[in-house]
Coordinates of C-alpha atoms in Angstrom, one line a residue:
M1 CA -0.9 -24.6 28.5
K2 CA -3.2 -27.0 26.8
S3 CA -4.5 -25.4 23.9
H4 CA -7.4 -25.1 21.7
R5 CA -7.2 -28.0 18.4
M6 CA -9.1 -27.4 15.9
R7 CA -7.3 -28.9 12.9
P8 CA -8.5 -27.7 9.5
S9 CA -9.5 -30.4 7.6
L10 CA -8.1 -29.9 3.4
G11 CA -11.3 -29.0 2.6
I12 CA -10.7 -25.5 4.5
L13 CA -10.3 -23.0 2.4
V14 CA -6.6 -21.1 2.5
T15 CA -7.6 -18.1 0.5
G16 CA -4.6 -17.4 -1.7
L17 CA -2.4 -20.6 -1.0
L18 CA -3.7 -21.0 -4.5
F19 CA -3.7 -22.2 -7.9
L20 CA -4.9 -20.4 -10.3
P21 CA -7.7 -21.0 -12.0
S22 CA -7.8 -23.0 -15.6
W23 CA -9.8 -21.2 -17.1
L24 CA -8.1 -18.1 -15.3
V25 CA -4.4 -19.2 -16.4
A26 CA -6.4 -20.1 -20.2
Q27 CA -7.9 -15.9 -19.9
Q28 CA -4.8 -14.1 -19.0
G29 CA -2.9 -15.9 -21.5
S30 CA -4.8 -15.6 -24.5
Q31 CA -3.2 -11.8 -25.5
Q32 CA 0.1 -12.3 -26.8
G33 CA 1.6 -14.5 -23.8
L34 CA 1.5 -11.7 -21.3
S35 CA -0.2 -12.3 -17.9
H36 CA -2.8 -10.0 -17.0
V37 CA -3.4 -10.8 -12.4
R38 CA -0.8 -8.7 -12.1
V39 CA -1.3 -6.5 -8.9
V40 CA 0.1 -2.6 -7.6
R41 CA -2.0 -1.2 -4.0
L42 CA -2.4 2.4 -3.5
S43 CA 0.1 2.9 -0.8
Y44 CA -0.4 6.8 0.5
L45 CA -4.2 8.5 0.2
S46 CA -5.0 12.1 2.3
G47 CA -8.9 13.9 2.3
T48 CA -11.3 11.4 -0.6
V49 CA -9.7 9.6 -3.2
A50 CA -11.7 7.5 -5.6
V51 CA -11.6 4.3 -7.5
K52 CA -13.4 2.0 -10.7
R53 CA -13.1 -0.9 -11.8
P54 CA -12.3 -1.7 -16.0
K55 CA -15.5 -1.3 -17.5
S56 CA -17.6 0.3 -14.8
T57 CA -18.8 4.4 -14.6
E58 CA -19.7 4.5 -10.8
W59 CA -16.4 5.6 -8.6
A60 CA -15.8 4.1 -5.2
K61 CA -14.2 5.7 -2.1
A62 CA -11.6 3.8 -1.9
I63 CA -9.4 2.7 2.0
V64 CA -5.5 2.5 2.1
N65 CA -4.4 -0.7 0.4
T66 CA -6.7 -1.1 -2.0
P67 CA -5.2 -3.3 -5.3
I68 CA -5.0 -1.9 -8.5
Q69 CA -5.2 -4.0 -11.4
E70 CA -4.8 -2.9 -14.8
G71 CA -8.3 -1.4 -16.2
Y72 CA -8.4 0.9 -12.9
S73 CA -8.8 4.4 -12.7
V74 CA -7.7 6.8 -9.4
S75 CA -8.8 9.9 -8.8
T76 CA -8.5 12.7 -6.6
S77 CA -10.9 15.6 -4.9
N78 CA -9.9 19.0 -3.6
H79 CA -7.5 18.7 -1.2
S80 CA -6.7 14.8 -1.3
F81 CA -3.6 13.4 -3.0
A82 CA -2.4 9.6 -3.3
E83 CA 0.4 7.4 -4.1
V84 CA 0.6 3.9 -5.8
E85 CA 3.4 1.6 -5.8
F86 CA 4.5 -1.3 -7.7
E87 CA 5.8 -4.5 -6.8
N88 CA 9.5 -3.2 -7.6
G89 CA 9.0 0.0 -4.7
S90 CA 8.2 2.2 -7.6
T91 CA 5.5 5.0 -7.5
A92 CA 2.6 6.8 -9.2
R93 CA 1.5 10.3 -7.3
L94 CA -1.5 11.9 -8.2
G95 CA -1.9 15.5 -6.6
E96 CA -5.3 17.3 -6.0
L97 CA -8.3 17.0 -8.8
S98 CA -6.2 14.5 -10.7
E99 CA -7.4 10.9 -12.6
I100 CA -4.4 8.6 -14.4
D101 CA -6.0 5.1 -15.4
F102 CA -3.6 1.8 -15.3
T103 CA -4.3 1.1 -18.8
Q104 CA -1.8 -1.8 -18.7
L105 CA -0.3 -3.9 -15.9
A106 CA 0.4 -7.6 -17.2
M107 CA 4.2 -9.0 -17.6
D108 CA 5.3 -10.5 -19.8
G109 CA 6.5 -14.3 -21.3
E110 CA 9.8 -13.8 -19.9
G111 CA 8.4 -12.2 -16.7
N112 CA 9.2 -8.3 -17.4
K113 CA 6.1 -6.3 -16.5
L114 CA 4.5 -4.1 -18.2
N115 CA 3.2 -0.8 -17.2
R116 CA 1.7 1.7 -19.7
L117 CA -1.0 4.5 -17.3
A118 CA -2.6 7.5 -18.9
L119 CA -2.5 11.2 -16.8
E120 CA -6.2 11.7 -17.7
Q121 CA -6.3 15.6 -16.2
G122 CA -4.1 16.9 -12.9
Y123 CA -0.6 16.9 -11.5
A124 CA 1.4 13.8 -10.5
T125 CA 5.2 12.5 -10.3
F126 CA 6.0 9.4 -11.3
H127 CA 9.3 7.4 -10.2
F128 CA 10.3 4.3 -12.2
M129 CA 12.8 2.3 -11.7
P130 CA 12.5 -0.3 -14.0
E131 CA 14.6 -4.0 -13.8
H132 CA 15.8 -6.0 -17.1
G133 CA 12.8 -5.6 -19.9
D134 CA 10.3 -3.6 -17.6
V135 CA 8.6 -0.5 -19.8
Y136 CA 7.2 2.2 -18.0
Q137 CA 4.9 4.4 -20.3
V138 CA 2.7 7.9 -19.3
K139 CA 1.0 8.5 -21.8
A140 CA -0.6 12.7 -20.8
A141 CA -2.0 15.0 -23.5
G142 CA -1.1 13.5 -26.8
A143 CA 1.9 12.8 -25.8
T144 CA 4.3 9.0 -24.7
F145 CA 6.6 9.5 -22.1
T146 CA 9.0 6.6 -21.8
P147 CA 11.8 6.3 -19.0
D148 CA 15.0 5.6 -20.7
G149 CA 16.5 3.9 -17.1
K150 CA 15.9 4.8 -14.0
S151 CA 13.7 8.5 -13.7
E152 CA 12.0 10.4 -11.7
F153 CA 8.5 13.6 -13.7
R154 CA 6.4 15.4 -13.0
T155 CA 3.4 16.2 -14.8
D156 CA 1.1 19.2 -15.0
I157 CA -1.9 19.2 -17.9
D158 CA -5.1 21.2 -17.8
Y159 CA -7.1 22.2 -20.9
G160 CA -4.8 21.0 -23.5
R161 CA -1.9 22.6 -21.9
L162 CA 1.2 19.8 -21.1
R163 CA 4.0 20.4 -19.0
A164 CA 7.1 18.0 -17.5
E165 CA 9.9 17.9 -16.0
V166 CA 12.4 16.2 -14.9
F167 CA 14.3 15.9 -11.5
S168 CA 16.1 12.4 -12.1
G169 CA 17.6 10.3 -14.7
S170 CA 15.7 10.5 -18.3
V171 CA 12.9 10.4 -20.8
D172 CA 11.6 10.6 -24.0
V173 CA 8.3 12.0 -25.2
A174 CA 6.3 12.2 -28.2
A175 CA 3.7 13.2 -29.6
G176 CA 2.6 13.3 -33.7
S177 CA 5.0 13.3 -35.6
K178 CA 7.5 15.5 -32.1
T179 CA 10.1 13.4 -30.3
A180 CA 12.6 14.9 -27.8
K181 CA 14.8 13.6 -24.7
L182 CA 14.4 15.3 -21.8
G183 CA 17.4 15.0 -18.5
K184 CA 17.6 16.3 -15.6
D185 CA 16.7 19.0 -15.0
K186 CA 14.5 20.0 -18.5
V187 CA 11.5 21.3 -18.8
L188 CA 9.5 20.7 -21.5
D189 CA 6.3 22.8 -22.5
S190 CA 3.2 22.0 -24.8
N191 CA 0.1 22.2 -26.1
A192 CA -2.1 19.7 -27.9
S193 CA -4.0 21.6 -29.7
T194 CA -1.9 23.5 -31.7
A195 CA 1.2 22.5 -33.9
E196 CA 4.0 24.2 -31.9
A197 CA 7.0 21.9 -31.8
F198 CA 7.5 21.2 -27.7
S199 CA 9.9 24.4 -25.7
I200 CA 12.6 22.8 -24.0
T201 CA 14.6 25.6 -21.3
H202 CA 16.9 24.2 -18.6
G203 CA 16.3 24.9 -14.2
I204 CA 12.5 24.0 -12.3
T205 CA 11.5 26.0 -9.4
K206 CA 10.1 23.7 -7.2
D207 CA 6.7 23.6 -4.9
S208 CA 4.8 21.8 -2.2
W209 CA 3.9 19.2 -4.3
D210 CA 7.7 18.6 -5.3
A211 CA 8.8 19.3 -1.2
W212 CA 6.2 16.1 -0.6
T213 CA 7.5 14.0 -3.3
E214 CA 10.9 14.1 -2.5
A215 CA 10.1 14.1 2.0
R216 CA 8.1 10.3 0.4
D217 CA 11.2 9.1 -1.4
K218 CA 13.8 9.7 1.1
Q219 CA 11.9 7.8 3.9
T220 CA 11.3 5.3 2.1
V221 CA 14.8 4.9 1.1
L222 CA 15.4 5.6 4.6
A223 CA 13.0 3.7 6.3
L224 CA 14.3 0.7 4.2
N225 CA 18.2 1.7 5.4
D226 CA 16.7 1.2 8.7
Q227 CA 15.0 -2.2 9.0
A228 CA 16.4 -4.3 11.3
V229 CA 15.5 -6.9 9.3
G230 CA 16.2 -6.8 5.4
A231 CA 13.8 -6.7 2.3
R232 CA 13.5 -10.0 0.3
G233 CA 10.4 -10.4 -2.0
P234 CA 8.4 -8.3 -2.9
R235 CA 9.1 -3.7 -2.4
Y236 CA 6.4 -2.8 -2.2
G237 CA 5.4 -2.1 1.6
W238 CA 9.0 -3.6 3.2
S239 CA 9.2 0.6 4.0
D240 CA 5.8 0.0 5.9
L241 CA 7.2 -2.2 8.4
D242 CA 9.5 -0.5 10.2
A243 CA 7.4 3.0 10.1
Y244 CA 4.7 0.5 11.6
G245 CA 6.3 -1.3 13.1
E246 CA 9.2 -3.9 16.1
W247 CA 10.9 -6.7 14.6
A248 CA 11.7 -9.4 17.3
D249 CA 13.3 -12.7 17.2
I250 CA 11.0 -14.5 19.1
P251 CA 11.5 -17.5 20.5
G252 CA 10.6 -21.4 18.8
Y253 CA 10.1 -18.8 15.3
G254 CA 12.7 -16.7 14.4
L255 CA 11.8 -13.3 13.1
G256 CA 8.6 -11.7 13.7
W257 CA 7.3 -8.9 12.7
A258 CA 4.0 -7.0 15.3
P259 CA 2.8 -3.2 14.7
Y260 CA 2.0 -0.7 17.2
E261 CA -1.0 -1.6 18.5
S262 CA -2.9 -1.8 21.7
F263 CA -3.0 -4.6 23.4
G264 CA -5.8 -7.1 23.0
W265 CA -6.3 -5.9 18.9
S266 CA -6.4 -9.1 16.0
P267 CA -4.9 -9.0 12.2
Y268 CA -7.9 -9.2 10.0
S269 CA -9.9 -6.3 12.2
A270 CA -9.9 -3.4 9.9
G271 CA -11.1 -3.0 7.0
L272 CA -13.1 -4.5 4.4
W273 CA -13.8 -8.0 2.6
D274 CA -13.9 -6.4 -1.5
W275 CA -14.2 -9.2 -4.2
Y276 CA -12.9 -9.6 -7.0
P277 CA -13.2 -11.8 -10.3
S278 CA -9.5 -12.8 -10.2
F279 CA -9.1 -14.0 -6.6
G280 CA -13.1 -13.7 -4.9
W281 CA -12.5 -12.4 -1.7
T282 CA -10.2 -10.1 -0.8
W283 CA -8.8 -8.5 2.2
I284 CA -8.0 -4.4 2.1
S285 CA -6.6 -3.4 5.4
G286 CA -7.2 0.1 6.8
E287 CA -4.4 -0.2 8.6
P288 CA -1.0 2.3 6.8
W289 CA 1.0 -0.5 7.2
G290 CA -2.0 -3.6 6.0
W291 CA 0.2 -4.9 2.4
L292 CA 2.5 -7.4 3.0
P293 CA 1.7 -8.8 6.4
Y294 CA -1.9 -9.9 5.4
H295 CA -0.8 -11.0 1.6
Y296 CA 2.5 -13.2 2.3
G297 CA 3.3 -15.0 4.7
L298 CA 1.5 -16.2 8.3
W299 CA 0.4 -14.3 11.6
N300 CA 0.7 -16.6 15.0
Y301 CA 0.0 -15.6 18.5
D302 CA 1.8 -16.3 21.8
A303 CA -0.5 -15.9 24.8
S304 CA 2.7 -13.4 26.6
F305 CA 2.2 -11.1 24.0
G306 CA -0.7 -11.6 21.4
W307 CA -0.1 -11.8 17.9
F308 CA 2.9 -10.9 15.4
W309 CA 4.2 -12.0 11.5
M310 CA 6.2 -13.9 10.0
P311 CA 7.7 -13.0 6.0
G312 CA 8.3 -15.6 4.9
D313 CA 7.9 -17.3 1.3
F314 CA 6.5 -14.6 -0.9
G315 CA 7.2 -16.5 -4.5
F316 CA 3.1 -15.7 -5.0
W317 CA 0.3 -13.2 -3.8
S318 CA -2.6 -13.9 -2.1
P319 CA -6.4 -12.2 -1.7
A320 CA -5.7 -13.0 2.7
L321 CA -3.9 -15.7 4.3
V322 CA -6.9 -16.9 6.2
S323 CA -9.7 -20.1 7.5
W324 CA -13.3 -18.9 7.3
Y325 CA -15.8 -20.2 9.5
M326 CA -20.2 -19.3 9.9
G327 CA -22.5 -19.4 12.0
P328 CA -26.0 -18.1 13.3
G329 CA -26.3 -15.1 10.8
W330 CA -22.7 -14.6 10.6
I331 CA -19.3 -15.0 8.9
G332 CA -16.1 -15.2 10.4
W333 CA -12.3 -16.0 9.5
A334 CA -8.8 -15.9 11.2
P335 CA -5.8 -15.8 10.2
Y336 CA -5.1 -19.3 8.6
G337 CA -2.5 -22.3 10.9
A338 CA -2.1 -19.6 14.6
I339 CA -1.7 -21.2 17.5
V340 CA -3.9 -20.3 20.1
P341 CA -4.4 -21.3 23.5
A342 CA -7.4 -23.5 25.2
G343 CA -10.8 -21.1 24.8
Y344 CA -8.6 -17.8 22.9
G345 CA -11.3 -15.8 20.7
C346 CA -9.5 -16.0 17.2
V347 CA -12.6 -15.2 14.2
N348 CA -13.3 -12.3 13.3
A349 CA -17.5 -12.3 12.9
V350 CA -19.2 -10.1 11.1
P351 CA -23.2 -9.8 10.4
A352 CA -23.4 -12.0 7.1
G353 CA -25.2 -9.1 5.3
A354 CA -22.3 -6.3 6.2
F355 CA -19.7 -9.0 4.5
Q356 CA -21.8 -10.1 1.3
N357 CA -22.5 -6.0 0.6
G358 CA -19.0 -5.8 0.9
Q359 CA -19.6 -2.9 4.5
P360 CA -17.0 -1.7 6.5
V361 CA -14.8 -4.1 9.0
N362 CA -13.8 -2.1 12.7
S363 CA -14.7 -3.0 16.3
S364 CA -18.1 -1.4 16.4
N365 CA -19.1 -5.2 13.9
V366 CA -15.7 -7.0 15.1
T367 CA -17.8 -9.5 17.9
R368 CA -15.0 -12.0 18.3
L369 CA -15.9 -15.9 18.2
H370 CA -13.6 -18.9 19.6
P371 CA -13.6 -21.1 16.6
A372 CA -15.9 -23.3 18.3
Q373 CA -18.6 -21.6 18.7
G374 CA -19.0 -21.9 14.7
T375 CA -18.3 -24.7 12.0
P376 CA -15.8 -24.2 9.3
I377 CA -16.2 -23.6 5.5
N378 CA -14.3 -24.1 2.8
R379 CA -15.8 -20.6 1.4
P380 CA -18.1 -17.6 2.9
P381 CA -21.3 -19.3 0.9
V382 CA -23.2 -15.9 -0.5
Q383 CA -23.0 -14.1 -3.4
A384 CA -20.3 -11.3 -3.9
T385 CA -23.4 -7.7 -3.8
A386 CA -23.0 -4.9 -6.8
L387 CA -22.0 -3.5 -3.1
A388 CA -19.1 -6.1 -2.8
M389 CA -17.5 -4.7 -6.2
L390 CA -16.3 -1.6 -5.9
S391 CA -13.5 -1.2 -4.2
G392 CA -14.2 0.8 -1.3
T393 CA -17.4 2.5 0.0
P394 CA -20.1 3.9 -2.7
L395 CA -18.8 7.6 -2.6
A396 CA -20.6 10.3 -2.2
R397 CA -22.4 12.6 -5.1
D398 CA -21.0 15.5 -4.0
V399 CA -17.8 14.7 -3.8
L400 CA -15.9 16.9 -7.2
L401 CA -13.7 14.7 -8.9
P402 CA -11.9 15.8 -12.7
G403 CA -14.8 14.1 -14.5
R404 CA -17.9 14.1 -12.3
I405 CA -17.3 18.4 -11.9
A406 CA -19.7 19.5 -14.5
A407 CA -21.9 17.0 -14.4
G408 CA -22.6 16.4 -10.6
A409 CA -20.6 19.0 -9.1
Q410 CA -23.9 22.4 -9.6
A411 CA -26.2 20.6 -8.1
T412 CA -24.5 19.4 -5.2
T413 CA -22.5 23.0 -4.6
G414 CA -25.0 25.7 -5.7
M415 CA -22.0 27.2 -8.4
T416 CA -22.3 27.1 -11.8
T417 CA -20.0 24.9 -14.5
S418 CA -17.9 27.8 -15.0
A419 CA -17.9 28.9 -11.2
I420 CA -15.6 25.7 -10.3
A421 CA -14.3 25.7 -13.3
A422 CA -12.9 28.9 -12.9
T423 CA -12.6 28.1 -9.3
H424 CA -10.4 24.6 -10.0
A425 CA -8.2 26.9 -13.7
P426 CA -4.1 26.2 -14.8
V427 CA -2.6 28.3 -12.5
L428 CA 0.6 30.8 -12.9
R429 CA 4.6 30.5 -11.1
S430 CA 2.9 34.1 -9.7
G431 CA -0.2 32.5 -8.7
A432 CA -2.3 34.3 -11.3
Q433 CA -5.2 32.7 -13.0
V434 CA -4.9 31.8 -16.7
T435 CA -6.3 31.0 -20.1
S436 CA -6.5 28.5 -23.0
S437 CA -4.4 31.0 -24.5
T438 CA -1.9 32.6 -22.1
S439 CA 1.1 31.3 -23.0
G440 CA 4.0 30.5 -21.1
A441 CA 4.7 28.1 -18.2
F442 CA 1.7 26.4 -15.6
R443 CA 1.0 24.3 -12.7
T444 CA -1.8 23.4 -12.2
H445 CA -1.6 23.3 -9.0
S446 CA 1.1 23.3 -5.6
A447 CA -0.4 21.6 -2.7
A448 CA 0.7 18.6 -1.1
P449 CA 0.3 16.4 1.3
P450 CA -0.1 17.7 5.2
T451 CA 1.9 14.7 6.5
V452 CA 4.4 12.2 4.6
L453 CA 3.4 9.3 6.4
M454 CA -0.3 8.4 7.2
G455 CA -1.6 8.9 11.1
G456 CA 1.5 11.5 11.7
D457 CA 1.4 14.9 13.0
A458 CA 1.4 17.3 10.9
V459 CA 3.1 19.9 12.9
T460 CA 6.3 17.4 14.0
E461 CA 7.2 16.4 10.7
H462 CA 7.1 20.0 9.3
A463 CA 9.8 20.5 12.1
L464 CA 11.5 17.5 11.6
L465 CA 11.7 18.1 8.0
S466 CA 12.9 21.4 8.2
V467 CA 15.3 20.9 9.4
H468 CA 19.1 21.4 7.1
H469 CA 22.1 19.5 8.6
N470 CA 25.7 21.2 6.9
A471 CA 27.8 18.7 5.0
F472 CA 30.5 19.9 8.0
A473 CA 28.6 18.4 10.6
R474 CA 27.5 15.3 8.9
F475 CA 31.6 14.7 8.0
L476 CA 32.0 15.6 12.3
G477 CA 29.4 12.0 12.8
G478 CA 27.1 14.6 15.1
V479 CA 23.4 14.1 13.1
S480 CA 22.1 11.1 11.1
D481 CA 19.0 11.2 9.1
Q482 CA 16.8 8.1 10.7
P483 CA 13.0 8.3 8.8
L484 CA 9.6 8.8 10.8
R485 CA 7.9 6.5 12.5
A486 CA 3.9 7.3 13.4
Q487 CA 4.1 5.2 17.0
M488 CA -0.1 4.2 17.0
G489 CA 0.6 2.7 20.4
S490 CA 3.2 0.3 21.8
T491 CA 4.6 -3.2 19.6
L492 CA 4.1 -7.0 21.2
G493 CA 1.2 -6.4 21.4
G494 CA 1.1 -3.3 23.9
R495 CA 3.7 -5.5 26.2
L496 CA 6.2 -4.1 25.4
R497 CA 6.7 0.0 25.5
V498 CA 11.0 0.3 23.7
S499 CA 12.8 3.6 24.7
S500 CA 13.8 6.2 22.2
P501 CA 17.0 7.2 20.9
E502 CA 18.2 10.4 21.6
G503 CA 18.2 12.2 17.6
E504 CA 15.9 14.7 15.9
L505 CA 13.0 11.7 15.6
G506 CA 13.1 11.0 19.4
A507 CA 9.7 12.4 19.7
F508 CA 7.7 12.0 17.2
H509 CA 4.9 10.0 17.3
G510 CA 1.2 9.7 15.0
V511 CA -2.2 8.8 15.8
R512 CA -3.9 6.3 15.5
E513 CA -5.8 6.9 11.6
F514 CA -8.9 3.8 12.8
G515 CA -9.1 5.9 16.5
G516 CA -8.2 5.7 20.1
S517 CA -5.2 7.6 21.6
R518 CA -1.9 9.5 20.5
S519 CA 0.5 7.3 22.4
S520 CA 4.2 8.1 23.7
A521 CA 5.7 4.4 22.7
G522 CA 9.5 4.5 21.5
F523 CA 11.6 2.5 20.3
G524 CA 15.8 2.1 19.8
A525 CA 18.4 -0.9 21.7
P526 CA 17.2 -4.3 21.9
H527 CA 14.7 -5.0 25.3
V528 CA 14.1 -8.2 25.8
L529 CA 9.8 -9.5 27.2
A530 CA 9.4 -12.3 28.9
G531 CA 7.4 -15.1 26.8
E532 CA 5.7 -18.4 28.7
R533 CA 7.0 -20.4 24.9
G534 CA 10.1 -19.2 25.7
F535 CA 14.1 -21.4 25.0
G536 CA 16.2 -22.4 27.9
G537 CA 14.5 -19.0 29.8
R538 CA 14.9 -16.6 26.9
G539 CA 12.6 -13.9 26.4
V540 CA 11.9 -12.2 22.9
S541 CA 14.5 -9.9 22.0
V542 CA 12.9 -6.6 20.4
M543 CA 15.5 -5.8 16.9
P544 CA 17.1 -2.6 17.2
H545 CA 17.3 -0.5 14.2
A546 CA 19.1 -0.6 11.5
S547 CA 20.2 2.8 12.1
T548 CA 21.2 2.3 16.0
M549 CA 23.2 -0.3 15.1
G550 CA 26.1 2.1 13.1
G551 CA 24.1 0.8 9.9
S552 CA 25.0 -3.2 10.7
R553 CA 21.7 -5.2 10.1
A554 CA 20.1 -8.3 12.0
G555 CA 20.6 -11.7 9.2
G556 CA 17.7 -13.9 7.4
G557 CA 15.8 -11.9 5.1
G558 CA 12.7 -12.4 7.3
E559 CA 12.7 -15.8 7.5
A560 CA 10.2 -17.2 10.3
R561 CA 12.4 -20.4 11.3
G562 CA 10.5 -22.7 13.2
G563 CA 6.8 -20.6 11.9
F564 CA 5.9 -21.9 8.1
S565 CA 7.0 -23.1 5.6
A566 CA 5.0 -22.8 2.1
P567 CA 4.0 -25.7 0.2
A568 CA 6.4 -25.7 -3.0
A569 CA 3.5 -25.6 -5.9
V570 CA 1.2 -22.4 -5.1
S571 CA 1.5 -21.3 -8.4
S572 CA 1.2 -22.4 -11.8
P573 CA 3.9 -22.4 -14.4
S574 CA 2.4 -21.0 -17.1
V575 CA 1.6 -17.2 -14.7
S576 CA 5.0 -16.4 -13.8
S577 CA 3.6 -12.8 -11.9
G578 CA 3.3 -15.2 -8.8
V579 CA -0.7 -14.0 -7.9
S580 CA -2.8 -16.7 -5.9
S581 CA -6.1 -17.2 -6.4
S582 CA -8.9 -18.0 -3.8
A583 CA -9.2 -21.8 -5.6
S584 CA -9.7 -24.3 -2.8
V585 CA -6.4 -26.6 -3.1
G586 CA -6.5 -29.0 -0.1
G587 CA -3.7 -28.9 2.1
G588 CA -2.9 -25.1 1.4
A589 CA 0.8 -24.1 4.1
H590 CA 2.0 -26.2 6.4
A591 CA 3.6 -24.3 9.6
G592 CA 5.7 -26.3 11.8
G593 CA 7.4 -25.7 15.2
G594 CA 6.8 -22.8 18.0
G595 CA 5.4 -25.1 20.7
G596 CA 2.9 -26.4 21.8
G597 CA -1.0 -25.8 20.5
S598 CA -2.9 -25.6 18.0
R599 CA -3.9 -23.8 14.7
H600 CA -6.4 -23.0 13.2

């Protein structure tokens, strides 16, 4: 097929595949040899979740996959919940009307990650998996919790009162001169306003929040084990690939992943561009799976089945992997290095003002253009406004957050401050209201999100999660746990609908987060789709899930054969965090193989 050939010049910006600027390296290495350019992600949200940048007083409404850095705060409104995932798969899950501060996200000279968090209000569950010399600490109500190895624990605070429960591992806790070690199934109660010693008891009564966090943990483990391609590089985001798409062996390229999306979908078309001082223009995807595929690896295109992602090298984190274009009144971008056929509109363009203000990118304002319709540029020639530096969209003033309840809720709800506070007072396990003088154990709330997967169907999920198989049934091999999958369309550009395997998850379907209709696309054993670039007549082979292969795994770990190789030196040796910036260096990444065509 004749193709449109537009090779970028050496000056075209490839966002992220580049060195950190020298001023940032010096700045990050000035404090006790620590690097502070680490990035974790907002991996799940339900309801209204807010994020606040360091030294800012303004909260923004966050979307999933928002990058979180040192000094950021995350807060949840009423009936709203959030999950933050660290690079190795550790998580901090935040209940409703809660706030957490990421006081330190750093890395020392030996590559150990330093993670210090502060729970200011509400309840949260922490599942930490330290590696090497990693440090995790959580401060809550004057106490500091430090896990001793891998552990999972929950903390609840309200009006200075504290409750902590350890579900696995052990946790050291210190508050002033008081110290204790909490083992599995231990419960600690404390009151920061009194001189009382810790009260430690044995036995945990779990509620709906605990059931939800267990389901999220189980989903992650099952999805990782179910992957047709084994996880390599950072763990955060790997489980999403199994839940929201399919792996395929693509002739001429190797192993690639495609999301469940309808025909005509393209990457970098649902989310927003946000300005991060350390990285420049950073893509925040609103798609539940949109972390790894937009910050690592490269996208490629085949006219017969659309867009697919190849993992490649995981030596660095990229703000985005795009080439920039501009035209009269618009700014556009396209996945870097992809081979596209002649006449194909691979550039997503929005009005320059919408881009500059960090407005959401979606079908209402995106125009698909041919590369020849614009001019290649190094970087967008616009100055980010304050709106583009919020890490989200402006938060409505009537949204209740723990830190905003007393300040703004009275005018917007008509309630008095005392009435609002009473509405969110801590409750006993029996459900009775308590006051600051009430003694005994408490929990601030027990609410939980309605779904385990974003875009999932709550009724179907509940039916599946409520099924408990006994040991005898599992021993006979009649049942096997499989991960949930939110099917939001067919795979490989809508060209392939794979059949659903027999089993408890066969009827599960999801709803698209950004509009669209339900889809009954299934998944299971290998299927073949004839491609225009087949090798010797061989078409694309969708890889079966590991659970359908008796637990075996496809080899290769996601390495793209003939796809691309990352540059040998893309991150500074002075910064070991593996994060790269948007500074421009000629050459960037290069792609190879995959047949004729042009790279844009």
